Amino acid sequence: MRSRNALRRVLAGAAVIAAAMTAALGGATAASAHDSLVSSSPAEGDAVSTLSQVTLDFSANLLGADGGNVVIVVGPDGRHYESACTELAGPTLTTEVALGAPGAYQVEWRAVSSDGHPVSGVIPFTYTGESTSAGAEQSPCASAVGAGEAAPASDAPAAGGMSGLTIGLLAGGGAVVIVGILIVIILRTRSRED
């Protein structure tokens, strides 16, 4: 009789621990689901002969954090070819451009995901048209970008920060440890009472 009760307690404890781990890992996965780039104009690897604006479409509405949404266009000479600051409309970022000499260009972007985390990337493309601008040493919206530098091409958190996945795993792991300790205490207390 005693071993049956102990076995039931252990199985109940294991079920509680399994439920806690499932909840913790499910929450961590949701925390890491940042918005993603769905399409862009120009698309990666495109060759274009005319281009007056760059458009990026995301999987959800972006947050309008000050300076958080940035699109810059860098030419083969390392100069900037945006002619206006980035505009946000729901899930779409748009930046007006005036390109220079033909060659390899890249769109460097950073956006604030609907979950508050930054996502970023680089889209290379080739311009084959005629020059419409001499470009600039830095972005016309340099204060938003950080002295004309491109947004980092990574969705890693800033130094010293933790990602949502890390926080979720730590919280879930802590919950599992606490539940495990409580089960051990309850089982020891009950076995002493028997």
Backbone as a chain_set.jsonl record, in Angstrom:
{"seq": "MRSRNALRRVLAGAAVIAAAMTAALGGATAASAHDSLVSSSPAEGDAVSTLSQVTLDFSANLLGADGGNVVIVVGPDGRHYESACTELAGPTLTTEVALGAPGAYQVEWRAVSSDGHPVSGVIPFTYTGESTSAGAEQSPCASAVGAGEAAPASDAPAAGGMSGLTIGLLAGGGAVVIVGILIVIILRTRSRED", "coords": {"N": [[0.821, -1.194, 0.0], [1.896, 1.24, 0.858], [4.021, 1.596, -1.005], [2.571, 1.865, -3.331], [1.229, 4.318, -2.981], [3.42, 6.025, -2.866], [4.417, 5.66, -5.433], [2.293, 6.738, -6.937], [2.478, 9.402, -6.127], [4.984, 10.11, -7.114], [4.538, 9.781, -9.886], [2.532, 11.729, -10.232], [4.001, 14.001, -9.597], [5.902, 13.929, -11.652], [4.226, 14.377, -13.833], [3.402, 17.002, -13.29], [5.853, 18.356, -13.484], [6.45, 17.844, -16.192], [4.33, 19.231, -17.41], [4.944, 21.846, -16.588], [7.416, 22.238, -17.867], [6.642, 22.062, -20.551], [4.949, 24.296, -20.747], [6.808, 26.323, -20.194], [8.721, 26.078, -22.275], [7.072, 26.444, -24.487], [6.28, 29.11, -24.136], [8.751, 30.374, -24.425], [9.297, 29.88, -27.11], [7.294, 31.374, -28.367], [8.084, 33.912, -27.57], [10.318, 34.316, -29.105], [9.484, 34.712, -31.663], [9.881, 36.794, -33.9], [8.861, 39.452, -36.152], [9.093, 39.059, -39.722], [10.822, 39.809, -42.799], [8.872, 39.92, -45.632], [8.688, 40.606, -48.35], [10.492, 42.581, -50.782], [11.302, 45.583, -52.583], [13.794, 46.855, -54.353], [14.156, 43.272, -54.855], [16.249, 40.768, -53.309], [19.242, 40.403, -55.096], [18.198, 41.436, -57.447], [18.365, 43.134, -60.654], [18.116, 46.387, -61.544], [16.962, 49.056, -63.63], [15.808, 51.461, -63.155], [14.956, 53.239, -60.194], [13.172, 54.652, -57.684], [12.279, 54.475, -55.132], [12.683, 52.455, -52.193], [11.046, 49.643, -50.976], [9.952, 47.798, -48.232], [8.251, 44.989, -47.078], [6.698, 43.567, -44.269], [5.87, 40.781, -42.043], [4.026, 41.536, -40.115], [2.455, 44.41, -38.516], [4.784, 46.93, -37.884], [6.494, 48.421, -35.055], [6.488, 51.893, -34.286], [8.899, 53.021, -33.221], [11.032, 55.699, -32.242], [13.502, 56.37, -34.518], [14.016, 53.691, -34.769], [13.236, 52.244, -37.011], [14.855, 51.888, -39.909], [16.054, 52.45, -43.156], [18.635, 52.244, -45.363], [20.533, 53.038, -48.309], [23.34, 51.942, -49.843], [25.904, 52.662, -52.085], [28.22, 51.461, -54.709], [30.411, 53.005, -54.236], [30.438, 53.416, -51.551], [28.902, 55.462, -50.615], [25.882, 57.15, -49.475], [22.536, 56.835, -50.704], [19.912, 57.537, -50.107], [17.156, 59.712, -50.343], [15.386, 60.737, -48.601], [14.039, 60.374, -45.263], [13.136, 57.217, -43.733], [9.831, 55.998, -44.058], [7.052, 54.76, -42.21], [4.305, 52.616, -42.606], [2.081, 50.763, -41.259], [2.804, 47.457, -41.894], [4.812, 48.15, -43.646], [7.84, 49.573, -44.81], [9.157, 52.451, -46.324], [11.494, 54.112, -48.376], [12.648, 56.939, -50.024], [14.798, 57.184, -52.856], [17.727, 58.23, -54.733], [19.702, 57.138, -57.049], [23.22, 56.631, -57.806], [26.06, 56.114, -59.831], [26.057, 53.274, -62.08], [26.16, 49.925, -60.749], [27.017, 47.711, -57.977], [24.781, 47.753, -55.354], [23.465, 48.065, -51.997], [20.752, 47.478, -49.811], [20.416, 48.332, -46.56], [18.835, 47.476, -43.65], [16.858, 48.069, -40.691], [14.348, 47.154, -38.442], [11.679, 47.641, -36.084], [10.257, 45.06, -34.593], [6.886, 43.788, -34.114], [6.833, 42.679, -31.606], [8.537, 44.214, -30.22], [11.259, 43.786, -30.477], [14.328, 44.351, -32.278], [14.813, 43.69, -35.755], [16.887, 42.91, -38.533], [18.684, 43.346, -41.676], [20.342, 42.783, -44.879], [20.05, 43.659, -48.264], [21.268, 42.885, -51.253], [21.591, 44.385, -54.496], [21.677, 45.177, -58.032], [22.333, 48.087, -59.851], [21.556, 49.345, -63.0], [21.028, 51.59, -64.407], [21.111, 55.152, -65.293], [23.082, 57.669, -63.641], [21.564, 59.536, -61.035], [22.212, 60.975, -58.883], [24.805, 62.26, -56.727], [25.193, 61.125, -54.341], [25.822, 60.848, -50.76], [28.025, 61.416, -47.967], [27.042, 60.545, -45.534], [23.949, 59.243, -44.202], [20.902, 61.05, -44.906], [19.349, 61.02, -42.721], [20.942, 60.762, -40.47], [20.987, 61.041, -37.65], [19.02, 59.302, -36.798], [20.033, 56.883, -37.621], [22.52, 56.715, -36.464], [24.994, 58.454, -36.657], [25.263, 58.054, -39.392], [25.921, 55.431, -39.846], [25.28, 52.087, -40.878], [22.486, 50.057, -39.947], [23.0, 47.331, -37.711], [23.529, 44.149, -39.167], [22.03, 42.025, -37.914], [19.868, 40.231, -35.735], [20.484, 40.067, -33.131], [20.447, 40.817, -29.616], [21.277, 44.026, -28.184], [24.521, 44.696, -26.732], [24.817, 43.336, -23.524], [22.104, 42.98, -23.26], [19.26, 40.706, -23.146], [17.785, 38.207, -25.164], [14.321, 37.513, -26.031], [13.942, 34.758, -26.13], [15.995, 33.777, -24.46], [15.235, 34.897, -21.975], [12.718, 33.671, -21.664], [13.492, 30.947, -21.526], [15.071, 30.994, -19.179], [13.153, 31.79, -17.259], [11.3, 29.679, -17.495], [12.957, 27.478, -16.853], [13.57, 28.147, -14.196], [11.002, 27.942, -13.058], [10.524, 25.193, -13.371], [12.521, 24.122, -11.714], [11.688, 25.119, -9.201], [9.151, 23.873, -8.938], [9.997, 21.203, -8.916], [11.516, 21.139, -6.516], [9.479, 21.674, -4.653], [7.881, 19.376, -4.987], [9.634, 17.352, -4.085], [9.9, 18.135, -1.387], [7.222, 17.857, -0.522], [6.822, 15.07, -0.926], [8.751, 13.982, 0.829], [7.803, 14.967, 3.269], [5.295, 13.699, 3.43], [6.093, 11.007, 3.392], [7.361, 10.766, 5.821], [5.212, 11.093, 7.501], [3.789, 8.748, 7.108]], "CA": [[0.0, 0.0, 0.0], [2.794, 2.39, 0.976], [4.762, 1.78, -2.257], [1.627, 2.339, -4.335], [1.029, 5.754, -2.75], [4.658, 6.705, -3.245], [4.477, 5.623, -6.89], [1.322, 7.72, -7.42], [3.025, 10.741, -5.877], [6.077, 10.334, -8.061], [3.939, 9.978, -11.205], [1.864, 13.035, -10.236], [5.078, 14.993, -9.65], [6.469, 13.912, -13.005], [3.261, 15.023, -14.719], [3.466, 18.44, -13.025], [7.115, 18.837, -14.056], [6.314, 17.822, -17.654], [3.447, 20.339, -17.796], [5.675, 23.101, -16.393], [8.426, 22.359, -18.919], [5.941, 22.345, -21.803], [4.514, 25.695, -20.703], [7.988, 27.192, -20.251], [9.306, 26.042, -23.616], [6.099, 27.042, -25.406], [6.38, 30.564, -23.964], [10.027, 30.834, -24.978], [9.192, 29.872, -28.555], [6.48, 32.522, -28.761], [8.845, 35.135, -27.328], [11.359, 34.496, -30.109], [8.862, 34.802, -32.984], [9.922, 38.169, -34.393], [8.332, 39.644, -37.499], [10.121, 38.812, -40.732], [10.68, 40.469, -44.09], [8.109, 39.075, -46.543], [9.101, 40.945, -49.714], [11.157, 43.881, -50.918], [11.506, 46.111, -53.927], [14.161, 45.683, -55.138], [14.375, 42.014, -54.151], [17.659, 40.368, -53.244], [19.832, 39.973, -56.351], [17.581, 42.078, -58.612], [19.064, 44.136, -61.458], [17.094, 47.386, -61.874], [17.467, 50.185, -64.424], [15.258, 52.659, -62.51], [14.528, 52.993, -58.814], [12.95, 55.915, -56.979], [12.059, 54.187, -53.719], [12.863, 51.097, -51.703], [9.896, 49.258, -50.169], [10.1, 46.539, -47.509], [6.999, 44.537, -46.48], [6.944, 42.631, -43.173], [4.797, 39.842, -41.724], [3.07, 42.16, -39.187], [2.685, 45.842, -38.342], [5.98, 47.255, -37.111], [6.332, 49.484, -34.07], [7.029, 53.161, -34.779], [9.873, 53.56, -32.269], [11.856, 56.775, -32.794], [14.801, 55.974, -35.05], [14.179, 52.239, -34.775], [13.009, 51.733, -38.357], [15.812, 52.586, -40.754], [16.432, 51.831, -44.429], [19.637, 53.043, -46.066], [21.0, 52.445, -49.56], [24.765, 52.236, -49.993], [26.353, 52.366, -53.446], [29.525, 50.826, -54.879], [31.424, 53.94, -53.743], [30.298, 53.533, -50.102], [28.098, 56.64, -50.288], [24.455, 56.928, -49.211], [21.684, 57.295, -51.794], [18.535, 57.812, -49.7], [16.881, 61.137, -50.496], [14.46, 61.097, -47.525], [14.028, 59.421, -44.148], [12.237, 56.078, -43.869], [8.447, 56.168, -43.613], [6.396, 53.534, -41.765], [2.857, 52.516, -42.777], [1.711, 49.398, -40.88], [3.901, 46.51, -42.049], [5.641, 48.551, -44.784], [8.816, 50.66, -44.715], [9.46, 53.015, -47.638], [12.525, 55.145, -48.394], [12.9, 57.527, -51.338], [16.209, 57.1, -53.221], [18.219, 58.768, -56.001], [20.93, 56.35, -57.172], [24.369, 57.187, -58.518], [26.608, 55.35, -60.956], [25.681, 51.857, -62.111], [27.016, 49.035, -59.976], [26.447, 46.908, -56.891], [24.229, 48.512, -54.236], [22.799, 47.236, -51.0], [19.791, 48.069, -48.887], [20.674, 47.884, -45.196], [17.624, 47.866, -42.934], [16.568, 47.648, -39.314], [12.944, 47.428, -38.136], [11.247, 47.251, -34.741], [9.238, 44.027, -34.714], [5.694, 44.041, -33.312], [7.084, 42.247, -30.236], [9.453, 45.178, -29.615], [12.657, 43.446, -30.737], [14.789, 44.764, -33.607], [15.24, 42.717, -36.764], [17.638, 43.662, -39.531], [19.252, 42.559, -42.758], [20.957, 43.46, -46.026], [19.523, 43.183, -49.547], [22.107, 43.346, -52.364], [20.985, 44.469, -55.818], [22.522, 45.839, -59.03], [21.703, 49.2, -60.568], [22.099, 49.402, -64.36], [20.562, 52.823, -65.045], [21.975, 56.325, -65.304], [23.235, 58.348, -62.356], [20.645, 60.635, -60.746], [22.67, 61.621, -57.652], [26.211, 62.053, -56.358], [25.224, 60.454, -53.049], [26.271, 61.618, -49.601], [28.924, 60.693, -47.056], [26.224, 59.89, -44.513], [22.514, 59.243, -44.451], [20.236, 62.304, -44.56], [18.703, 60.8, -41.424], [22.056, 60.213, -39.694], [20.707, 60.969, -36.217], [18.226, 58.103, -36.558], [20.844, 55.703, -37.909], [23.703, 56.694, -35.605], [26.117, 59.077, -37.36], [25.38, 57.598, -40.778], [26.306, 54.037, -39.957], [24.172, 51.197, -41.173], [21.974, 49.227, -38.866], [23.705, 46.058, -37.684], [22.817, 43.107, -39.909], [21.805, 40.922, -36.998], [18.775, 40.499, -34.813], [20.965, 39.813, -31.786], [20.196, 41.952, -28.753], [22.422, 44.892, -27.922], [25.416, 44.182, -25.701], [24.271, 43.416, -22.189], [20.681, 42.665, -23.263], [18.928, 39.309, -23.365], [16.697, 38.015, -26.111], [13.101, 36.948, -25.46], [14.141, 33.327, -25.979], [16.804, 33.565, -23.261], [14.412, 35.216, -20.806], [11.724, 32.608, -21.543], [14.138, 29.718, -21.044], [15.449, 31.181, -17.78], [11.931, 31.771, -16.436], [10.78, 28.315, -17.514], [13.866, 26.628, -16.068], [13.365, 28.478, -12.785], [9.715, 27.373, -12.646], [10.69, 23.745, -13.276], [13.313, 23.851, -10.51], [10.847, 25.377, -8.023], [8.154, 22.797, -8.86], [10.719, 19.996, -8.5], [11.843, 21.251, -5.088], [8.219, 21.526, -3.907], [7.476, 17.967, -5.028], [10.52, 16.606, -3.187], [9.528, 18.492, -0.009], [5.924, 17.23, -0.223], [7.012, 13.617, -0.841], [9.488, 13.687, 2.077], [6.921, 15.221, 4.396], [4.279, 12.642, 3.467], [6.693, 9.711, 3.721], [7.628, 10.808, 7.268], [3.922, 10.958, 8.16], [3.301, 7.369, 6.95]], "C": [[0.863, 1.255, 0.0], [3.527, 2.659, -0.334], [3.844, 2.268, -3.373], [1.386, 3.839, -4.194], [2.261, 6.55, -3.166], [4.782, 6.765, -4.772], [3.503, 6.639, -7.498], [1.852, 9.139, -7.251], [4.136, 11.078, -6.876], [5.527, 10.581, -9.465], [3.224, 11.321, -11.295], [2.906, 14.152, -10.33], [5.701, 15.073, -11.024], [5.53, 14.592, -13.998], [3.285, 16.538, -14.542], [4.733, 19.03, -13.645], [7.026, 18.874, -15.587], [5.427, 18.969, -18.139], [4.162, 21.68, -17.665], [6.72, 23.301, -17.49], [7.772, 22.688, -20.264], [5.504, 23.799, -21.859], [5.699, 26.643, -20.857], [8.579, 27.225, -21.654], [8.368, 26.615, -24.654], [6.146, 28.552, -25.331], [7.659, 31.107, -24.556], [9.978, 30.869, -26.495], [8.383, 31.066, -29.044], [7.253, 33.821, -28.607], [9.877, 35.378, -28.424], [10.791, 34.656, -31.524], [8.776, 36.258, -33.438], [9.272, 38.236, -35.783], [9.461, 39.422, -38.502], [9.796, 39.586, -42.009], [9.999, 39.496, -45.048], [8.526, 39.333, -47.99], [9.771, 42.313, -49.711], [11.217, 44.27, -52.379], [12.613, 47.154, -53.823], [14.321, 44.453, -54.246], [15.867, 41.682, -54.171], [18.121, 39.848, -54.6], [19.233, 40.592, -57.601], [18.576, 42.982, -59.348], [17.987, 45.107, -61.923], [17.726, 48.522, -62.671], [16.91, 51.509, -63.913], [14.823, 52.282, -61.105], [14.383, 54.342, -58.122], [12.639, 55.708, -55.503], [12.303, 52.717, -53.429], [11.677, 50.81, -50.796], [10.158, 47.896, -49.547], [8.768, 46.203, -46.846], [7.279, 43.428, -45.475], [5.698, 41.803, -42.856], [3.758, 40.402, -40.754], [3.38, 43.647, -39.102], [3.886, 46.074, -37.44], [5.651, 48.324, -36.079], [7.017, 50.739, -34.599], [7.996, 53.803, -33.825], [10.756, 54.602, -32.95], [13.216, 56.253, -33.236], [15.0, 54.477, -35.138], [14.021, 51.618, -36.139], [13.86, 52.542, -39.328], [16.074, 51.77, -42.019], [17.436, 52.761, -45.085], [20.075, 52.287, -47.322], [22.429, 52.905, -49.78], [25.216, 51.769, -51.378], [27.724, 51.734, -53.492], [30.669, 51.7, -54.368], [31.336, 54.153, -52.229], [29.46, 54.728, -49.661], [26.631, 56.258, -50.115], [23.609, 57.55, -50.313], [20.209, 57.404, -51.403], [18.327, 59.311, -49.869], [15.875, 61.627, -49.457], [14.553, 60.037, -46.427], [12.97, 58.338, -44.397], [10.852, 56.398, -43.316], [7.851, 54.806, -43.293], [4.895, 53.643, -41.996], [2.463, 51.062, -42.508], [2.887, 48.448, -40.99], [4.916, 46.911, -43.123], [6.562, 49.72, -44.443], [9.126, 51.121, -46.13], [10.504, 54.105, -47.487], [12.727, 55.622, -49.824], [14.406, 57.487, -51.608], [16.471, 57.817, -54.544], [19.603, 58.149, -56.179], [21.984, 57.047, -58.019], [24.771, 56.319, -59.698], [26.131, 53.902, -60.916], [26.667, 51.018, -61.302], [26.258, 48.287, -58.906], [26.038, 47.81, -55.732], [23.713, 47.541, -53.189], [21.887, 48.086, -50.131], [20.113, 47.475, -47.519], [19.513, 48.385, -44.355], [17.597, 47.34, -41.504], [15.129, 48.055, -39.044], [12.631, 46.964, -36.718], [10.039, 46.323, -34.894], [8.049, 44.333, -33.809], [5.843, 43.553, -31.876], [8.11, 43.138, -29.532], [10.927, 44.905, -29.869], [13.073, 43.907, -32.136], [15.126, 43.556, -34.487], [15.95, 43.519, -37.841], [18.18, 42.738, -40.611], [19.822, 43.435, -43.85], [20.406, 42.821, -47.294], [20.418, 43.726, -50.66], [21.31, 43.388, -53.665], [21.943, 45.214, -56.742], [21.712, 46.925, -59.722], [22.374, 49.32, -61.931], [21.738, 50.694, -65.085], [21.592, 53.942, -65.005], [21.98, 56.999, -63.945], [22.239, 59.492, -62.217], [21.082, 61.414, -59.513], [24.149, 61.341, -57.434], [26.32, 61.329, -55.02], [25.734, 61.366, -51.951], [27.168, 60.751, -48.727], [28.151, 59.956, -45.976], [24.754, 60.027, -44.863], [21.905, 60.601, -44.127], [19.508, 62.205, -43.216], [19.727, 60.211, -40.46], [21.755, 60.114, -38.212], [19.897, 59.728, -35.887], [19.062, 56.844, -36.719], [22.035, 55.604, -36.974], [24.909, 57.166, -36.368], [26.348, 58.485, -38.734], [25.798, 56.161, -40.936], [25.082, 53.19, -40.22], [23.718, 50.485, -39.918], [22.732, 47.916, -38.87], [22.881, 44.978, -38.376], [22.652, 41.863, -39.049], [20.625, 41.247, -36.122], [19.176, 40.15, -33.393], [20.688, 41.026, -30.922], [21.454, 42.781, -28.567], [23.256, 44.305, -26.796], [24.793, 44.38, -24.332], [22.793, 43.07, -22.132], [20.458, 41.179, -23.487], [17.769, 39.228, -24.342], [15.487, 37.446, -25.381], [13.232, 35.454, -25.238], [14.922, 33.028, -24.705], [15.989, 33.811, -21.996], [13.366, 34.127, -20.58], [12.309, 31.318, -21.013], [14.555, 29.837, -19.579], [14.234, 31.117, -16.859], [11.35, 30.36, -16.364], [11.645, 27.361, -16.706], [13.721, 26.873, -14.582], [12.078, 27.883, -12.26], [9.824, 25.862, -12.469], [11.464, 23.377, -12.013], [12.461, 24.038, -9.257], [9.802, 24.28, -7.848], [8.819, 21.501, -8.399], [11.048, 20.003, -7.019], [10.585, 21.061, -4.243], [7.755, 20.075, -3.887], [8.33, 17.129, -4.088], [10.156, 16.88, -1.727], [8.219, 17.811, 0.375], [6.081, 15.727, -0.059], [7.751, 13.243, 0.447], [8.604, 13.891, 3.297], [5.882, 14.12, 4.525], [4.867, 11.293, 3.843], [7.049, 9.647, 5.205], [6.344, 10.615, 8.057], [3.402, 9.519, 8.131], [3.9, 6.451, 7.927]], "O": [[0.61, 2.203, -0.743], [3.652, 3.813, -0.744], [4.281, 3.0, -4.261], [1.344, 4.552, -5.196], [2.144, 7.626, -3.752], [5.195, 7.78, -5.333], [3.844, 7.324, -8.462], [1.689, 9.977, -8.138], [4.205, 12.188, -7.405], [5.99, 11.484, -10.162], [3.3, 11.988, -12.327], [2.716, 15.128, -11.056], [5.997, 16.163, -11.513], [5.98, 15.299, -14.899], [3.2, 17.28, -15.52], [4.682, 20.093, -14.265], [7.48, 19.836, -16.208], [5.726, 19.606, -19.149], [4.013, 22.552, -18.52], [6.889, 24.414, -17.989], [8.293, 23.502, -21.026], [5.663, 24.463, -22.883], [5.61, 27.647, -21.564], [8.903, 28.298, -22.162], [8.828, 27.222, -25.621], [6.062, 29.219, -26.362], [7.658, 32.194, -25.134], [10.542, 31.771, -27.113], [8.751, 31.7, -30.033], [7.101, 34.734, -29.418], [10.273, 36.521, -28.654], [11.556, 34.726, -32.486], [7.713, 36.875, -33.363], [9.149, 37.232, -36.484], [10.636, 39.576, -38.171], [8.65, 39.962, -42.257], [10.483, 38.383, -45.256], [8.699, 38.394, -48.766], [9.634, 43.092, -48.767], [11.189, 43.431, -53.279], [12.395, 48.228, -53.262], [14.586, 44.566, -53.049], [16.636, 42.246, -54.95], [17.488, 38.971, -55.187], [19.696, 40.313, -58.707], [19.505, 43.522, -58.747], [17.05, 44.711, -62.616], [18.87, 48.905, -62.428], [17.469, 52.568, -64.201], [14.38, 51.162, -60.854], [15.355, 55.087, -57.989], [12.723, 56.646, -54.71], [12.151, 51.856, -54.296], [11.334, 51.629, -49.943], [10.539, 46.952, -50.239], [8.209, 47.034, -46.129], [7.998, 42.473, -45.772], [4.607, 42.097, -43.345], [2.7, 39.796, -40.586], [4.432, 44.097, -39.557], [3.991, 45.485, -36.364], [4.66, 49.042, -36.207], [8.03, 50.643, -35.293], [7.939, 55.016, -33.621], [11.178, 54.418, -34.092], [13.99, 55.752, -32.421], [16.07, 54.03, -35.551], [14.608, 50.571, -36.412], [13.618, 53.729, -39.543], [16.286, 50.559, -41.96], [17.136, 53.928, -45.338], [19.996, 51.06, -47.386], [22.701, 54.1, -49.89], [24.949, 50.639, -51.787], [28.335, 51.492, -52.451], [31.763, 51.204, -54.099], [32.069, 54.974, -51.677], [29.321, 54.981, -48.464], [26.195, 55.192, -50.547], [23.909, 58.64, -50.801], [19.34, 57.367, -52.275], [19.225, 60.097, -49.571], [15.544, 62.813, -49.434], [15.08, 58.945, -46.643], [12.035, 58.531, -45.174], [10.719, 56.992, -42.246], [8.098, 53.825, -43.995], [4.279, 54.643, -41.629], [2.502, 50.227, -43.411], [3.871, 48.599, -40.266], [5.786, 46.115, -43.478], [6.133, 50.72, -43.869], [9.333, 50.306, -47.029], [10.417, 54.932, -46.579], [12.95, 54.817, -50.729], [15.205, 57.726, -50.703], [15.569, 57.99, -55.364], [20.565, 58.577, -55.542], [21.686, 57.924, -58.829], [23.926, 55.852, -60.462], [25.838, 53.368, -59.846], [27.845, 51.355, -61.187], [25.028, 48.23, -58.914], [26.864, 48.546, -55.193], [23.545, 46.351, -53.455], [22.193, 49.223, -49.772], [20.085, 46.257, -47.343], [19.229, 49.583, -44.34], [18.215, 46.33, -41.165], [14.726, 49.17, -39.374], [13.238, 46.019, -36.213], [8.95, 46.752, -35.274], [8.195, 45.069, -32.833], [5.071, 43.959, -31.007], [8.508, 42.864, -28.399], [11.769, 45.725, -29.505], [12.273, 43.863, -33.07], [15.651, 42.547, -34.016], [15.642, 44.694, -38.038], [18.142, 41.515, -40.481], [19.793, 44.663, -43.766], [20.306, 41.598, -47.391], [20.339, 44.911, -50.983], [20.459, 42.533, -53.908], [22.913, 45.814, -56.279], [20.567, 46.714, -60.122], [23.6, 49.388, -62.022], [22.099, 50.875, -66.247], [22.771, 53.722, -64.726], [21.011, 56.914, -63.191], [22.074, 60.307, -63.124], [20.434, 62.385, -59.123], [24.68, 60.327, -57.889], [27.418, 60.958, -54.606], [26.043, 62.532, -52.198], [27.083, 59.523, -48.743], [28.549, 58.872, -45.548], [24.373, 60.83, -45.715], [22.336, 61.252, -43.175], [19.102, 63.222, -42.653], [19.423, 59.275, -39.72], [22.225, 59.181, -37.562], [20.061, 59.153, -34.811], [18.829, 55.849, -36.033], [22.516, 54.501, -36.715], [25.776, 56.359, -36.703], [27.485, 58.414, -39.2], [26.013, 55.706, -42.059], [23.972, 53.546, -39.822], [24.472, 50.333, -38.957], [23.082, 47.424, -39.942], [21.666, 44.906, -38.188], [23.089, 40.775, -39.425], [20.395, 42.411, -35.793], [18.314, 39.957, -32.535], [20.689, 42.152, -31.421], [22.565, 42.291, -28.77], [22.76, 43.511, -25.998], [24.3, 45.463, -24.017], [22.264, 42.879, -21.037], [21.35, 40.473, -23.958], [16.882, 40.081, -24.344], [15.601, 36.957, -24.257], [12.694, 34.925, -24.265], [14.557, 32.126, -23.951], [16.049, 33.022, -21.053], [13.145, 33.702, -19.446], [11.713, 30.663, -20.158], [14.407, 28.882, -18.817], [14.273, 30.473, -15.81], [10.954, 29.902, -15.292], [11.128, 26.53, -15.959], [13.744, 25.933, -13.788], [12.045, 27.37, -11.142], [9.273, 25.31, -11.517], [11.105, 22.426, -11.319], [12.505, 23.207, -8.35], [9.587, 23.804, -6.734], [8.258, 20.778, -7.575], [10.88, 18.991, -6.338], [10.619, 20.364, -3.229], [7.278, 19.599, -2.856], [7.804, 16.28, -3.368], [10.111, 15.953, -0.918], [8.107, 17.25, 1.465], [5.517, 15.159, 0.876], [7.386, 12.259, 1.09], [8.64, 13.102, 4.242], [5.616, 13.654, 5.633], [4.219, 10.51, 4.538], [7.036, 8.562, 5.787], [6.362, 10.047, 9.149], [2.66, 9.111, 9.024], [3.592, 5.259, 7.923]]}, "num_chains": 1, "name": "protein.A"}
